[in-house]
PDB file of C-alpha atoms in Angstrom:
ATOM      1  CA  MET A   1     -21.455 -24.965 -57.222  1.00 52.00           C
ATOM      2  CA  PRO A   2     -23.601 -25.264 -60.356  1.00 59.00           C
ATOM      3  CA  THR A   3     -23.438 -22.693 -63.108  1.00 72.00           C
ATOM      4  CA  LEU A   4     -26.549 -20.493 -63.307  1.00 83.00           C
ATOM      5  CA  LEU A   5     -27.823 -19.352 -66.711  1.00 90.00           C
ATOM      6  CA  THR A   6     -30.414 -16.833 -67.823  1.00 91.00           C
ATOM      7  CA  SER A   7     -33.073 -17.836 -70.338  1.00 92.00           C
ATOM      8  CA  ALA A   8     -31.259 -15.919 -73.106  1.00 93.00           C
ATOM      9  CA  GLN A   9     -28.018 -17.751 -72.321  1.00 93.00           C
ATOM     10  CA  THR A  10     -29.834 -21.091 -72.281  1.00 94.00           C
ATOM     11  CA  ARG A  11     -31.362 -20.339 -75.701  1.00 95.00           C
ATOM     12  CA  PHE A  12     -27.947 -19.386 -77.057  1.00 95.00           C
ATOM     13  CA  LEU A  13     -26.335 -22.579 -75.732  1.00 95.00           C
ATOM     14  CA  ARG A  14     -29.137 -24.763 -77.109  1.00 96.00           C
ATOM     15  CA  GLY A  15     -28.405 -23.305 -80.530  1.00 95.00           C
ATOM     16  CA  GLN A  16     -24.671 -23.941 -80.110  1.00 94.00           C
ATOM     17  CA  ALA A  17     -25.303 -27.541 -79.043  1.00 94.00           C
ATOM     18  CA  HIS A  18     -27.638 -28.378 -81.923  1.00 93.00           C
ATOM     19  CA  ASP A  19     -24.937 -29.872 -84.182  1.00 93.00           C
ATOM     20  CA  LEU A  20     -22.948 -31.575 -81.407  1.00 92.00           C
ATOM     21  CA  LYS A  21     -22.802 -35.349 -81.130  1.00 94.00           C
ATOM     22  CA  ALA A  22     -23.025 -37.068 -77.751  1.00 92.00           C
ATOM     23  CA  MET A  23     -19.472 -37.314 -76.389  1.00 88.00           C
ATOM     24  CA  LEU A  24     -20.068 -39.678 -73.498  1.00 90.00           C
ATOM     25  CA  GLN A  25     -22.588 -42.341 -72.626  1.00 91.00           C
ATOM     26  CA  VAL A  26     -23.751 -43.507 -69.212  1.00 89.00           C
ATOM     27  CA  GLY A  27     -24.096 -47.274 -69.428  1.00 82.00           C
ATOM     28  CA  GLY A  28     -25.029 -50.161 -67.205  1.00 76.00           C
ATOM     29  CA  LYS A  29     -22.464 -49.325 -64.508  1.00 79.00           C
ATOM     30  CA  GLY A  30     -24.163 -45.984 -63.912  1.00 81.00           C
ATOM     31  CA  VAL A  31     -22.356 -42.890 -62.730  1.00 87.00           C
ATOM     32  CA  THR A  32     -18.877 -43.861 -61.578  1.00 89.00           C
ATOM     33  CA  ASP A  33     -16.026 -41.673 -60.387  1.00 92.00           C
ATOM     34  CA  ALA A  34     -14.214 -42.409 -63.660  1.00 92.00           C
ATOM     35  CA  LEU A  35     -17.222 -41.193 -65.665  1.00 92.00           C
ATOM     36  CA  ILE A  36     -17.442 -37.995 -63.613  1.00 94.00           C
ATOM     37  CA  ALA A  37     -13.713 -37.413 -64.155  1.00 95.00           C
ATOM     38  CA  GLU A  38     -14.148 -37.904 -67.908  1.00 95.00           C
ATOM     39  CA  ILE A  39     -17.139 -35.525 -68.035  1.00 95.00           C
ATOM     40  CA  ASP A  40     -15.146 -33.006 -65.965  1.00 95.00           C
ATOM     41  CA  LEU A  41     -12.278 -33.194 -68.442  1.00 95.00           C
ATOM     42  CA  ALA A  42     -14.619 -32.873 -71.445  1.00 95.00           C
ATOM     43  CA  LEU A  43     -16.337 -29.844 -69.900  1.00 94.00           C
ATOM     44  CA  GLU A  44     -12.997 -28.189 -69.172  1.00 94.00           C
ATOM     45  CA  HIS A  45     -11.866 -28.700 -72.750  1.00 94.00           C
ATOM     46  CA  HIS A  46     -15.133 -28.103 -74.675  1.00 94.00           C
ATOM     47  CA  GLU A  47     -17.371 -26.220 -72.168  1.00 94.00           C
ATOM     48  CA  LEU A  48     -20.517 -27.529 -73.920  1.00 96.00           C
ATOM     49  CA  ILE A  49     -21.112 -31.269 -74.277  1.00 96.00           C
ATOM     50  CA  LYS A  50     -23.854 -33.804 -74.861  1.00 97.00           C
ATOM     51  CA  VAL A  51     -24.152 -36.898 -72.675  1.00 96.00           C
ATOM     52  CA  LYS A  52     -26.366 -39.913 -73.426  1.00 95.00           C
ATOM     53  CA  VAL A  53     -27.990 -41.698 -70.513  1.00 93.00           C
ATOM     54  CA  GLY A  54     -29.101 -45.283 -71.124  1.00 88.00           C
ATOM     55  CA  ALA A  55     -31.670 -45.562 -68.305  1.00 81.00           C
ATOM     56  CA  GLU A  56     -35.125 -46.638 -69.480  1.00 82.00           C
ATOM     57  CA  ASP A  57     -37.149 -44.980 -66.735  1.00 88.00           C
ATOM     58  CA  ARG A  58     -37.660 -41.207 -67.037  1.00 91.00           C
ATOM     59  CA  GLU A  59     -37.294 -40.562 -63.299  1.00 92.00           C
ATOM     60  CA  THR A  60     -34.045 -42.539 -63.232  1.00 90.00           C
ATOM     61  CA  ARG A  61     -32.726 -40.598 -66.239  1.00 91.00           C
ATOM     62  CA  ASP A  62     -33.606 -37.285 -64.609  1.00 92.00           C
ATOM     63  CA  ALA A  63     -31.910 -38.355 -61.359  1.00 92.00           C
ATOM     64  CA  VAL A  64     -28.752 -39.483 -63.187  1.00 93.00           C
ATOM     65  CA  ILE A  65     -28.567 -36.286 -65.248  1.00 94.00           C
ATOM     66  CA  GLY A  66     -29.180 -34.139 -62.165  1.00 93.00           C
ATOM     67  CA  GLY A  67     -26.482 -36.018 -60.269  1.00 94.00           C
ATOM     68  CA  ILE A  68     -23.975 -35.561 -63.080  1.00 94.00           C
ATOM     69  CA  ALA A  69     -24.711 -31.832 -63.308  1.00 94.00           C
ATOM     70  CA  GLU A  70     -24.408 -31.432 -59.543  1.00 94.00           C
ATOM     71  CA  ARG A  71     -21.170 -33.423 -59.210  1.00 94.00           C
ATOM     72  CA  THR A  72     -19.476 -31.612 -62.109  1.00 94.00           C
ATOM     73  CA  GLY A  73     -20.794 -28.131 -61.266  1.00 94.00           C
ATOM     74  CA  ALA A  74     -22.309 -27.868 -64.746  1.00 95.00           C
ATOM     75  CA  ALA A  75     -25.570 -26.296 -65.825  1.00 95.00           C
ATOM     76  CA  LEU A  76     -28.165 -28.499 -67.497  1.00 95.00           C
ATOM     77  CA  VAL A  77     -28.930 -26.594 -70.686  1.00 96.00           C
ATOM     78  CA  GLN A  78     -31.388 -29.060 -72.198  1.00 95.00           C
ATOM     79  CA  ARG A  79     -32.628 -32.618 -71.891  1.00 94.00           C
ATOM     80  CA  ILE A  80     -34.329 -34.358 -74.777  1.00 93.00           C
ATOM     81  CA  GLY A  81     -35.067 -38.043 -74.359  1.00 90.00           C
ATOM     82  CA  HIS A  82     -31.862 -39.844 -73.399  1.00 93.00           C
ATOM     83  CA  THR A  83     -29.562 -36.916 -74.251  1.00 95.00           C
ATOM     84  CA  ALA A  84     -28.541 -34.078 -71.931  1.00 96.00           C
ATOM     85  CA  VAL A  85     -26.629 -30.918 -72.846  1.00 97.00           C
ATOM     86  CA  LEU A  86     -24.277 -29.669 -70.125  1.00 96.00           C
ATOM     87  CA  TYR A  87     -22.371 -26.385 -69.928  1.00 96.00           C
ATOM     88  CA  ARG A  88     -19.622 -25.227 -67.626  1.00 94.00           C
ATOM     89  CA  PRO A  89     -17.186 -22.405 -68.419  1.00 93.00           C
ATOM     90  CA  SER A  90     -13.534 -23.437 -68.612  1.00 90.00           C
ATOM     91  CA  LYS A  91     -11.275 -22.304 -65.781  1.00 88.00           C
ATOM     92  CA  ASP A  92      -8.271 -21.783 -68.060  1.00 85.00           C
ATOM     93  CA  LYS A  93      -9.443 -20.832 -71.528  1.00 84.00           C
ATOM     94  CA  ARG A  94     -13.022 -19.856 -72.321  1.00 85.00           C
ATOM     95  CA  HIS A  95     -14.217 -20.681 -75.832  1.00 84.00           C
ATOM     96  CA  ILE A  96     -17.884 -19.764 -75.580  1.00 89.00           C
ATOM     97  CA  VAL A  97     -18.873 -16.161 -74.960  1.00 87.00           C
ATOM     98  CA  LEU A  98     -22.357 -16.026 -73.449  1.00 88.00           C
ATOM     99  CA  PRO A  99     -24.778 -13.174 -74.156  1.00 87.00           C
ATOM    100  CA  ARG A 100     -25.275 -10.777 -71.271  1.00 79.00           C
ATOM    101  CA  ALA A 101     -28.073 -11.310 -68.800  1.00 64.00           C
TER     102      ALA A 101
END
């Protein structure tokens, strides 16, 4: 189940993600189970991550990013060019406190 965010929460997370570097990159093999597991682990540890998608075609990029967000249960905070910002609260230890809706 994907995480739902209000516009204020999305704005807040975009600001938090501004200085982040892309942690993972989707390459020529596409979205594999190993990649999803790695993104899942990164989201659990960091809650907010950037992922680079190497697809040239915009529709393909959007489909890959949407698939990653759906499979990991993360919310797509922002997509600029080849980079997507994903957020999912940690199950064990939350680091990011979102503003109220």
